[in-house]
Amino acid sequence: MKTTLSKEKVSMRDGFAKKLLQLSIDDKKVYALDGDLATSTKTDIVAINNPEKFLQTGIAEQNMMSVAAGLATTGLQPWATTFAAFLSKRAIDQIQVQVAQPKLDVKMIGAYSGLLTGLTGKTHQALEDIAIFRSLANMVVLAPADSIEVEKAMEAAHQYNGPVYIRLARDNYPIIFSEDYEFQIGKAITLKEGNDITIISTGTETSRSIEAAELLEVEGISAAVIHMPSIKPIDKEAIVKAAEETGVIVTAEEHSIYGGLGSAVAEVLVEERPVPMLRVGVKDRNSESGPNEEMLEKYEISTNHIINVVKKALKKKKY
């Protein structure tokens, strides 16, 4: 599959809000829960158009998750939405004990994830959420790359009976997928074929990885790009196949290099098919507020940094 980034850019939260409203109308079990951030996460569309299905729990994320757990025990399907930083750190005890352990059908939406949260400040950035949710038993962890995939992932989550965490970004991102794209939990998708090296990316970093691969092609480097929207469960078969076909891997994520996609891929490789691998992600440092492009460069997750790491990884390849 050869994927070219669309010039059209759409915010993931817009796709999310549209789909959540549709689900709340079509399925009597679906309820939207908000932590007093409805205008930011766009869940206010449910409050306005289907108010009976909207529950405002206030700035009380722990309580919101307890309410969600209670609703799920009655056969309802709550969709609890707040910023990823608050969901993954403030409410983790309730999520672990009341949702994950009993494997309740609760969908958790972490908005404003990653580094680029507009200038909302470092307290609102989430670089650890994938690692936190991935460590919980019974938890599915998804990180879509564009607004279309957000809607497709939501459809899959809606059909799945159990806890699901979906990671969303704030800003507009290029459209990658077409409307006929079929999302599957636990499956990766190859966006670009390549022979020299494989870039495995997730979430927002996938569009940057495609751009990096196209620029590398001009330099004569053939880089495959595999998008991994399902971080748990992860597509082991796709990872092993990539290792066998290109012999070297680079992972890319807008998340800490500890515990996220890079760690998940490394775990598969070390057990199944060890090959040289390097990670693009935020290193062991605290984040800060700033303009997006400057943040991408400073924290070394920009398109240029992916290109540089690919070239570095190629030097480790065992031909």
mmCIF file of C-alpha atoms in Angstrom:
data_model
loop_
_atom_site.group_PDB
_atom_site.id
_atom_site.type_symbol
_atom_site.label_atom_id
_atom_site.label_comp_id
_atom_site.label_asym_id
_atom_site.label_seq_id
_atom_site.Cartn_x
_atom_site.Cartn_y
_atom_site.Cartn_z
ATOM 1 C CA MET A 1 0.000 0.000 0.000
ATOM 2 C CA LYS A 2 1.330 3.425 -0.961
ATOM 3 C CA THR A 3 -0.029 6.228 1.195
ATOM 4 C CA THR A 4 0.358 9.924 0.499
ATOM 5 C CA LEU A 5 -0.609 12.485 3.104
ATOM 6 C CA SER A 6 -3.694 14.500 2.247
ATOM 7 C CA LYS A 7 -3.433 18.281 2.199
ATOM 8 C CA GLU A 8 -6.666 18.283 4.176
ATOM 9 C CA LYS A 9 -6.127 18.436 7.937
ATOM 10 C CA VAL A 10 -8.832 17.647 10.485
ATOM 11 C CA SER A 11 -8.808 17.532 14.269
ATOM 12 C CA MET A 12 -9.278 14.108 15.842
ATOM 13 C CA ARG A 13 -11.659 15.595 18.407
ATOM 14 C CA ASP A 14 -14.042 16.646 15.635
ATOM 15 C CA GLY A 15 -14.255 13.104 14.294
ATOM 16 C CA PHE A 16 -14.585 11.776 17.833
ATOM 17 C CA ALA A 17 -17.451 14.103 18.751
ATOM 18 C CA LYS A 18 -19.387 13.337 15.585
ATOM 19 C CA LYS A 19 -19.083 9.596 16.121
ATOM 20 C CA LEU A 20 -19.910 9.770 19.838
ATOM 21 C CA LEU A 21 -23.106 11.674 19.093
ATOM 22 C CA GLN A 22 -24.059 9.083 16.487
ATOM 23 C CA LEU A 23 -23.368 6.204 18.880
ATOM 24 C CA SER A 24 -25.386 7.855 21.648
ATOM 25 C CA ILE A 25 -28.354 8.205 19.286
ATOM 26 C CA ASP A 26 -28.107 4.771 17.690
ATOM 27 C CA ASP A 27 -27.406 2.728 20.837
ATOM 28 C CA LYS A 28 -29.496 3.206 23.960
ATOM 29 C CA LYS A 29 -26.632 1.822 26.077
ATOM 30 C CA VAL A 30 -24.122 4.543 25.115
ATOM 31 C CA TYR A 31 -23.666 7.504 27.470
ATOM 32 C CA ALA A 32 -21.154 10.359 27.276
ATOM 33 C CA LEU A 33 -19.413 11.333 30.536
ATOM 34 C CA ASP A 34 -17.501 14.592 30.746
ATOM 35 C CA GLY A 35 -14.989 15.975 33.262
ATOM 36 C CA ASP A 36 -15.918 19.636 32.732
ATOM 37 C CA LEU A 37 -14.008 19.867 29.445
ATOM 38 C CA ALA A 38 -16.839 19.435 26.965
ATOM 39 C CA THR A 39 -15.973 22.487 24.866
ATOM 40 C CA SER A 40 -12.347 21.336 24.577
ATOM 41 C CA THR A 41 -13.042 17.650 23.878
ATOM 42 C CA LYS A 42 -16.083 18.597 21.743
ATOM 43 C CA THR A 43 -18.414 16.337 23.728
ATOM 44 C CA ASP A 44 -20.649 19.382 24.079
ATOM 45 C CA ILE A 45 -22.140 18.240 20.775
ATOM 46 C CA VAL A 46 -23.793 15.422 22.731
ATOM 47 C CA ALA A 47 -24.906 17.792 25.494
ATOM 48 C CA ILE A 48 -26.559 20.033 22.902
ATOM 49 C CA ASN A 49 -28.055 17.442 20.556
ATOM 50 C CA ASN A 50 -28.756 14.475 22.845
ATOM 51 C CA PRO A 51 -28.742 15.870 26.398
ATOM 52 C CA GLU A 52 -30.357 12.813 27.981
ATOM 53 C CA LYS A 53 -27.212 10.856 27.097
ATOM 54 C CA PHE A 54 -24.759 13.414 28.502
ATOM 55 C CA LEU A 55 -23.561 13.300 32.114
ATOM 56 C CA GLN A 56 -21.490 16.165 33.483
ATOM 57 C CA THR A 57 -19.356 14.908 36.396
ATOM 58 C CA GLY A 58 -17.331 18.084 36.911
ATOM 59 C CA ILE A 59 -13.625 18.448 37.639
ATOM 60 C CA ALA A 60 -13.583 15.143 39.490
ATOM 61 C CA GLU A 61 -11.974 12.516 37.281
ATOM 62 C CA GLN A 62 -11.837 9.850 39.993
ATOM 63 C CA ASN A 63 -15.548 10.227 40.595
ATOM 64 C CA MET A 64 -16.221 10.168 36.848
ATOM 65 C CA MET A 65 -14.554 6.764 36.568
ATOM 66 C CA SER A 66 -16.506 5.435 39.551
ATOM 67 C CA VAL A 67 -19.714 6.645 37.915
ATOM 68 C CA ALA A 68 -18.645 4.995 34.649
ATOM 69 C CA ALA A 69 -17.987 1.712 36.442
ATOM 70 C CA GLY A 70 -21.384 1.866 38.099
ATOM 71 C CA LEU A 71 -23.140 2.507 34.801
ATOM 72 C CA ALA A 72 -21.307 -0.397 33.178
ATOM 73 C CA THR A 73 -22.468 -2.812 35.880
ATOM 74 C CA THR A 74 -26.070 -2.048 34.860
ATOM 75 C CA GLY A 75 -25.405 -2.965 31.217
ATOM 76 C CA LEU A 76 -24.771 0.534 29.904
ATOM 77 C CA GLN A 77 -21.672 1.570 27.911
ATOM 78 C CA PRO A 78 -20.178 4.809 29.276
ATOM 79 C CA TRP A 79 -17.656 6.837 27.277
ATOM 80 C CA ALA A 80 -15.618 8.807 29.838
ATOM 81 C CA THR A 81 -13.765 11.750 28.325
ATOM 82 C CA THR A 82 -11.175 14.145 29.683
ATOM 83 C CA PHE A 83 -7.582 15.165 29.013
ATOM 84 C CA ALA A 84 -5.189 12.222 28.820
ATOM 85 C CA ALA A 85 -2.998 13.690 31.566
ATOM 86 C CA PHE A 86 -5.894 13.728 34.015
ATOM 87 C CA LEU A 87 -7.340 10.366 33.022
ATOM 88 C CA SER A 88 -4.050 8.460 33.176
ATOM 89 C CA LYS A 89 -2.692 9.973 36.390
ATOM 90 C CA ARG A 90 -5.472 11.417 38.536
ATOM 91 C CA ALA A 91 -7.961 8.581 38.059
ATOM 92 C CA ILE A 92 -5.689 5.577 37.643
ATOM 93 C CA ASP A 93 -6.654 3.917 40.945
ATOM 94 C CA GLN A 94 -10.349 3.920 40.065
ATOM 95 C CA ILE A 95 -9.583 2.744 36.535
ATOM 96 C CA GLN A 96 -7.459 -0.140 37.790
ATOM 97 C CA VAL A 97 -9.695 -1.325 40.630
ATOM 98 C CA GLN A 98 -13.181 -0.516 39.374
ATOM 99 C CA VAL A 99 -12.846 -0.845 35.591
ATOM 100 C CA ALA A 100 -9.847 -2.931 34.513
ATOM 101 C CA GLN A 101 -9.909 -5.639 37.176
ATOM 102 C CA PRO A 102 -13.585 -6.561 36.635
ATOM 103 C CA LYS A 103 -13.152 -5.964 32.874
ATOM 104 C CA LEU A 104 -16.128 -3.630 32.624
ATOM 105 C CA ASP A 105 -17.359 -2.237 29.311
ATOM 106 C CA VAL A 106 -16.061 1.299 29.819
ATOM 107 C CA LYS A 107 -14.523 3.365 27.025
ATOM 108 C CA MET A 108 -11.944 5.952 28.118
ATOM 109 C CA ILE A 109 -10.967 8.832 25.844
ATOM 110 C CA GLY A 110 -7.690 10.624 26.569
ATOM 111 C CA ALA A 111 -7.915 13.945 24.735
ATOM 112 C CA TYR A 112 -5.050 16.423 24.374
ATOM 113 C CA SER A 113 -2.479 13.625 24.565
ATOM 114 C CA GLY A 114 1.215 13.930 23.823
ATOM 115 C CA LEU A 115 3.363 17.030 23.654
ATOM 116 C CA LEU A 116 1.387 19.361 21.393
ATOM 117 C CA THR A 117 -1.482 20.536 23.547
ATOM 118 C CA GLY A 118 -1.775 23.995 22.181
ATOM 119 C CA LEU A 119 -0.109 26.178 24.874
ATOM 120 C CA THR A 120 -2.201 24.742 27.693
ATOM 121 C CA GLY A 121 0.894 24.102 29.795
ATOM 122 C CA LYS A 122 2.992 21.188 30.906
ATOM 123 C CA THR A 123 0.459 20.035 33.510
ATOM 124 C CA HIS A 124 -1.897 19.218 30.628
ATOM 125 C CA GLN A 125 0.597 17.184 28.572
ATOM 126 C CA ALA A 126 0.537 13.392 28.623
ATOM 127 C CA LEU A 127 3.700 11.512 27.692
ATOM 128 C CA GLU A 128 3.142 8.526 29.968
ATOM 129 C CA ASP A 129 -0.458 7.503 29.272
ATOM 130 C CA ILE A 130 0.288 4.656 26.867
ATOM 131 C CA ALA A 131 2.728 3.132 29.337
ATOM 132 C CA ILE A 132 0.254 3.447 32.200
ATOM 133 C CA PHE A 133 -2.737 1.983 30.382
ATOM 134 C CA ARG A 134 -0.679 -0.711 28.642
ATOM 135 C CA SER A 135 0.400 -2.034 32.032
ATOM 136 C CA LEU A 136 -3.189 -2.704 33.147
ATOM 137 C CA ALA A 137 -4.528 -6.218 32.679
ATOM 138 C CA ASN A 138 -7.643 -6.485 30.465
ATOM 139 C CA MET A 139 -7.017 -3.042 28.921
ATOM 140 C CA VAL A 140 -7.086 -2.332 25.181
ATOM 141 C CA VAL A 141 -4.958 0.669 24.143
ATOM 142 C CA LEU A 142 -5.527 2.457 20.814
ATOM 143 C CA ALA A 143 -3.814 5.478 19.238
ATOM 144 C CA PRO A 144 -5.402 6.506 15.895
ATOM 145 C CA ALA A 145 -3.515 8.609 13.351
ATOM 146 C CA ASP A 146 -6.278 10.776 11.872
ATOM 147 C CA SER A 147 -9.913 11.727 12.371
ATOM 148 C CA ILE A 148 -11.224 8.983 10.095
ATOM 149 C CA GLU A 149 -9.327 6.329 11.994
ATOM 150 C CA VAL A 150 -10.659 7.784 15.252
ATOM 151 C CA GLU A 151 -14.198 7.055 14.078
ATOM 152 C CA LYS A 152 -13.246 3.580 12.859
ATOM 153 C CA ALA A 153 -11.497 2.812 16.159
ATOM 154 C CA MET A 154 -14.580 3.978 18.043
ATOM 155 C CA GLU A 155 -16.757 1.616 16.035
ATOM 156 C CA ALA A 156 -14.449 -1.270 16.955
ATOM 157 C CA ALA A 157 -14.368 -0.194 20.609
ATOM 158 C CA HIS A 158 -18.151 0.037 20.652
ATOM 159 C CA GLN A 159 -18.412 -3.579 19.512
ATOM 160 C CA TYR A 160 -15.739 -4.786 21.956
ATOM 161 C CA ASN A 161 -16.996 -5.848 25.377
ATOM 162 C CA GLY A 162 -14.386 -4.561 27.796
ATOM 163 C CA PRO A 163 -12.313 -1.544 28.802
ATOM 164 C CA VAL A 164 -10.720 0.455 25.989
ATOM 165 C CA TYR A 165 -8.449 3.504 26.137
ATOM 166 C CA ILE A 166 -8.313 5.690 23.014
ATOM 167 C CA ARG A 167 -5.638 8.372 22.752
ATOM 168 C CA LEU A 168 -6.524 11.585 20.890
ATOM 169 C CA ALA A 169 -4.520 14.662 19.897
ATOM 170 C CA ARG A 170 -5.742 18.257 19.944
ATOM 171 C CA ASP A 171 -4.504 19.762 16.683
ATOM 172 C CA ASN A 172 -5.344 19.152 13.048
ATOM 173 C CA TYR A 173 -3.573 16.260 11.309
ATOM 174 C CA PRO A 174 -3.465 15.151 7.670
ATOM 175 C CA ILE A 175 -6.060 12.650 6.522
ATOM 176 C CA ILE A 176 -4.366 9.304 5.896
ATOM 177 C CA PHE A 177 -7.216 6.822 5.626
ATOM 178 C CA SER A 178 -10.208 6.558 3.311
ATOM 179 C CA GLU A 179 -13.791 6.087 4.453
ATOM 180 C CA ASP A 180 -13.718 2.386 3.475
ATOM 181 C CA TYR A 181 -10.792 1.665 5.832
ATOM 182 C CA GLU A 182 -11.494 -1.284 8.130
ATOM 183 C CA PHE A 183 -10.042 -0.919 11.622
ATOM 184 C CA GLN A 184 -9.243 -4.045 13.620
ATOM 185 C CA ILE A 185 -8.167 -4.157 17.245
ATOM 186 C CA GLY A 186 -4.800 -5.907 17.406
ATOM 187 C CA LYS A 187 -3.872 -5.259 13.765
ATOM 188 C CA ALA A 188 -1.275 -2.988 12.161
ATOM 189 C CA ILE A 189 -1.441 -1.569 8.642
ATOM 190 C CA THR A 190 1.411 -1.112 6.186
ATOM 191 C CA LEU A 191 1.212 2.395 4.753
ATOM 192 C CA LYS A 192 4.377 2.228 2.662
ATOM 193 C CA GLU A 193 6.470 -0.674 1.420
ATOM 194 C CA GLY A 194 10.231 -0.533 1.801
ATOM 195 C CA ASN A 195 13.295 -2.761 1.656
ATOM 196 C CA ASP A 196 16.006 -1.074 3.722
ATOM 197 C CA ILE A 197 14.368 -0.356 7.073
ATOM 198 C CA THR A 198 10.959 -0.329 8.749
ATOM 199 C CA ILE A 199 9.476 2.590 10.676
ATOM 200 C CA ILE A 200 6.773 1.447 13.084
ATOM 201 C CA SER A 201 4.738 4.399 14.294
ATOM 202 C CA THR A 202 1.553 5.161 16.164
ATOM 203 C CA GLY A 203 -0.860 8.034 16.640
ATOM 204 C CA THR A 204 0.255 11.485 15.560
ATOM 205 C CA GLU A 205 3.769 10.340 14.744
ATOM 206 C CA THR A 206 2.504 8.275 11.818
ATOM 207 C CA SER A 207 1.953 11.284 9.547
ATOM 208 C CA ARG A 208 5.478 12.478 10.375
ATOM 209 C CA SER A 209 6.824 8.996 9.649
ATOM 210 C CA ILE A 210 5.189 8.942 6.217
ATOM 211 C CA GLU A 211 6.694 12.341 5.461
ATOM 212 C CA ALA A 212 10.106 11.139 6.662
ATOM 213 C CA ALA A 213 9.908 8.018 4.501
ATOM 214 C CA GLU A 214 9.068 10.083 1.421
ATOM 215 C CA LEU A 215 12.062 12.354 2.021
ATOM 216 C CA LEU A 216 14.316 9.342 2.624
ATOM 217 C CA GLU A 217 13.150 7.887 -0.694
ATOM 218 C CA VAL A 218 14.599 10.937 -2.449
ATOM 219 C CA GLU A 219 17.951 10.099 -0.830
ATOM 220 C CA GLY A 220 17.757 6.506 -2.046
ATOM 221 C CA ILE A 221 16.700 4.965 1.267
ATOM 222 C CA SER A 222 13.707 2.648 0.990
ATOM 223 C CA ALA A 223 11.807 2.824 4.302
ATOM 224 C CA ALA A 224 8.650 0.867 4.999
ATOM 225 C CA VAL A 225 6.081 2.511 7.282
ATOM 226 C CA ILE A 226 3.844 0.393 9.482
ATOM 227 C CA HIS A 227 1.140 2.157 11.448
ATOM 228 C CA MET A 228 0.400 0.487 14.798
ATOM 229 C CA PRO A 229 -2.886 1.964 16.066
ATOM 230 C CA SER A 230 -3.444 -0.949 18.423
ATOM 231 C CA ILE A 231 -0.648 -0.865 20.985
ATOM 232 C CA LYS A 232 -2.345 -3.420 23.185
ATOM 233 C CA PRO A 233 -3.012 -5.986 21.911
ATOM 234 C CA ILE A 234 -0.118 -5.458 19.526
ATOM 235 C CA ASP A 235 0.332 -7.066 16.119
ATOM 236 C CA LYS A 236 3.264 -9.393 16.815
ATOM 237 C CA GLU A 237 3.053 -10.971 13.386
ATOM 238 C CA ALA A 238 3.528 -7.606 11.637
ATOM 239 C CA ILE A 239 6.524 -6.763 13.815
ATOM 240 C CA VAL A 240 8.239 -10.105 13.234
ATOM 241 C CA LYS A 241 7.570 -9.914 9.499
ATOM 242 C CA ALA A 242 9.085 -6.429 9.340
ATOM 243 C CA ALA A 243 12.164 -7.617 11.220
ATOM 244 C CA GLU A 244 12.614 -10.505 8.811
ATOM 245 C CA GLU A 245 12.094 -8.422 5.680
ATOM 246 C CA THR A 246 14.196 -5.325 6.459
ATOM 247 C CA GLY A 247 16.384 -6.426 9.378
ATOM 248 C CA VAL A 248 16.223 -3.125 11.291
ATOM 249 C CA ILE A 249 13.436 -1.213 13.031
ATOM 250 C CA VAL A 250 12.791 2.377 14.131
ATOM 251 C CA THR A 251 9.764 3.148 16.289
ATOM 252 C CA ALA A 252 8.171 6.601 16.434
ATOM 253 C CA GLU A 253 5.685 7.989 18.960
ATOM 254 C CA GLU A 254 4.651 11.270 20.558
ATOM 255 C CA HIS A 255 5.172 9.722 23.985
ATOM 256 C CA SER A 256 7.992 8.845 26.328
ATOM 257 C CA ILE A 257 10.396 6.240 24.972
ATOM 258 C CA TYR A 258 9.736 4.337 28.197
ATOM 259 C CA GLY A 259 6.766 2.000 28.274
ATOM 260 C CA GLY A 260 5.081 3.072 25.046
ATOM 261 C CA LEU A 261 5.148 1.765 21.480
ATOM 262 C CA GLY A 262 8.939 1.469 21.395
ATOM 263 C CA SER A 263 8.965 -0.685 24.516
ATOM 264 C CA ALA A 264 6.111 -2.841 23.209
ATOM 265 C CA VAL A 265 7.874 -3.460 19.885
ATOM 266 C CA ALA A 266 11.180 -4.185 21.638
ATOM 267 C CA GLU A 267 9.480 -6.778 23.828
ATOM 268 C CA VAL A 268 8.239 -8.609 20.742
ATOM 269 C CA LEU A 269 11.585 -8.419 18.951
ATOM 270 C CA VAL A 270 13.683 -9.644 21.863
ATOM 271 C CA GLU A 271 11.424 -12.673 22.289
ATOM 272 C CA GLU A 272 10.670 -13.484 18.664
ATOM 273 C CA ARG A 273 13.169 -11.990 16.203
ATOM 274 C CA PRO A 274 15.987 -9.821 17.626
ATOM 275 C CA VAL A 275 17.213 -7.168 15.165
ATOM 276 C CA PRO A 276 18.797 -3.723 15.646
ATOM 277 C CA MET A 277 16.217 -1.156 16.738
ATOM 278 C CA LEU A 278 16.146 2.526 17.733
ATOM 279 C CA ARG A 279 13.327 4.607 19.223
ATOM 280 C CA VAL A 280 12.026 8.065 18.355
ATOM 281 C CA GLY A 281 10.167 9.537 21.315
ATOM 282 C CA VAL A 282 10.566 11.897 24.233
ATOM 283 C CA LYS A 283 13.605 10.928 26.250
ATOM 284 C CA ASP A 284 13.937 10.971 30.046
ATOM 285 C CA ARG A 285 12.930 14.581 30.590
ATOM 286 C CA ASN A 286 10.005 16.704 31.701
ATOM 287 C CA SER A 287 7.924 18.541 29.150
ATOM 288 C CA GLU A 288 7.136 22.245 28.915
ATOM 289 C CA SER A 289 4.787 24.601 27.153
ATOM 290 C CA GLY A 290 5.729 26.133 23.813
ATOM 291 C CA PRO A 291 4.913 26.471 20.080
ATOM 292 C CA ASN A 292 4.359 23.154 18.337
ATOM 293 C CA GLU A 293 7.207 23.220 15.833
ATOM 294 C CA GLU A 294 9.717 24.285 18.466
ATOM 295 C CA MET A 295 8.492 21.518 20.787
ATOM 296 C CA LEU A 296 8.833 18.888 18.069
ATOM 297 C CA GLU A 297 12.433 19.889 17.478
ATOM 298 C CA LYS A 298 13.444 20.337 21.115
ATOM 299 C CA TYR A 299 12.007 16.994 22.176
ATOM 300 C CA GLU A 300 13.376 15.239 19.086
ATOM 301 C CA ILE A 301 10.219 13.806 17.555
ATOM 302 C CA SER A 302 10.014 15.902 14.375
ATOM 303 C CA THR A 303 10.165 14.540 10.832
ATOM 304 C CA ASN A 304 13.847 15.489 10.661
ATOM 305 C CA HIS A 305 14.598 13.551 13.821
ATOM 306 C CA ILE A 306 12.905 10.459 12.409
ATOM 307 C CA ILE A 307 15.107 10.775 9.314
ATOM 308 C CA ASN A 308 18.250 11.137 11.432
ATOM 309 C CA VAL A 309 17.393 8.125 13.586
ATOM 310 C CA VAL A 310 16.653 6.016 10.504
ATOM 311 C CA LYS A 311 20.106 6.792 9.131
ATOM 312 C CA LYS A 312 21.667 5.985 12.484
ATOM 313 C CA ALA A 313 19.780 2.690 12.698
ATOM 314 C CA LEU A 314 20.874 1.664 9.211
ATOM 315 C CA LYS A 315 24.476 1.716 10.430
ATOM 316 C CA LYS A 316 23.542 -0.993 12.921
ATOM 317 C CA LYS A 317 21.960 -3.229 10.305
ATOM 318 C CA LYS A 318 23.503 -6.664 9.888
ATOM 319 C CA TYR A 319 23.535 -7.315 6.170
#
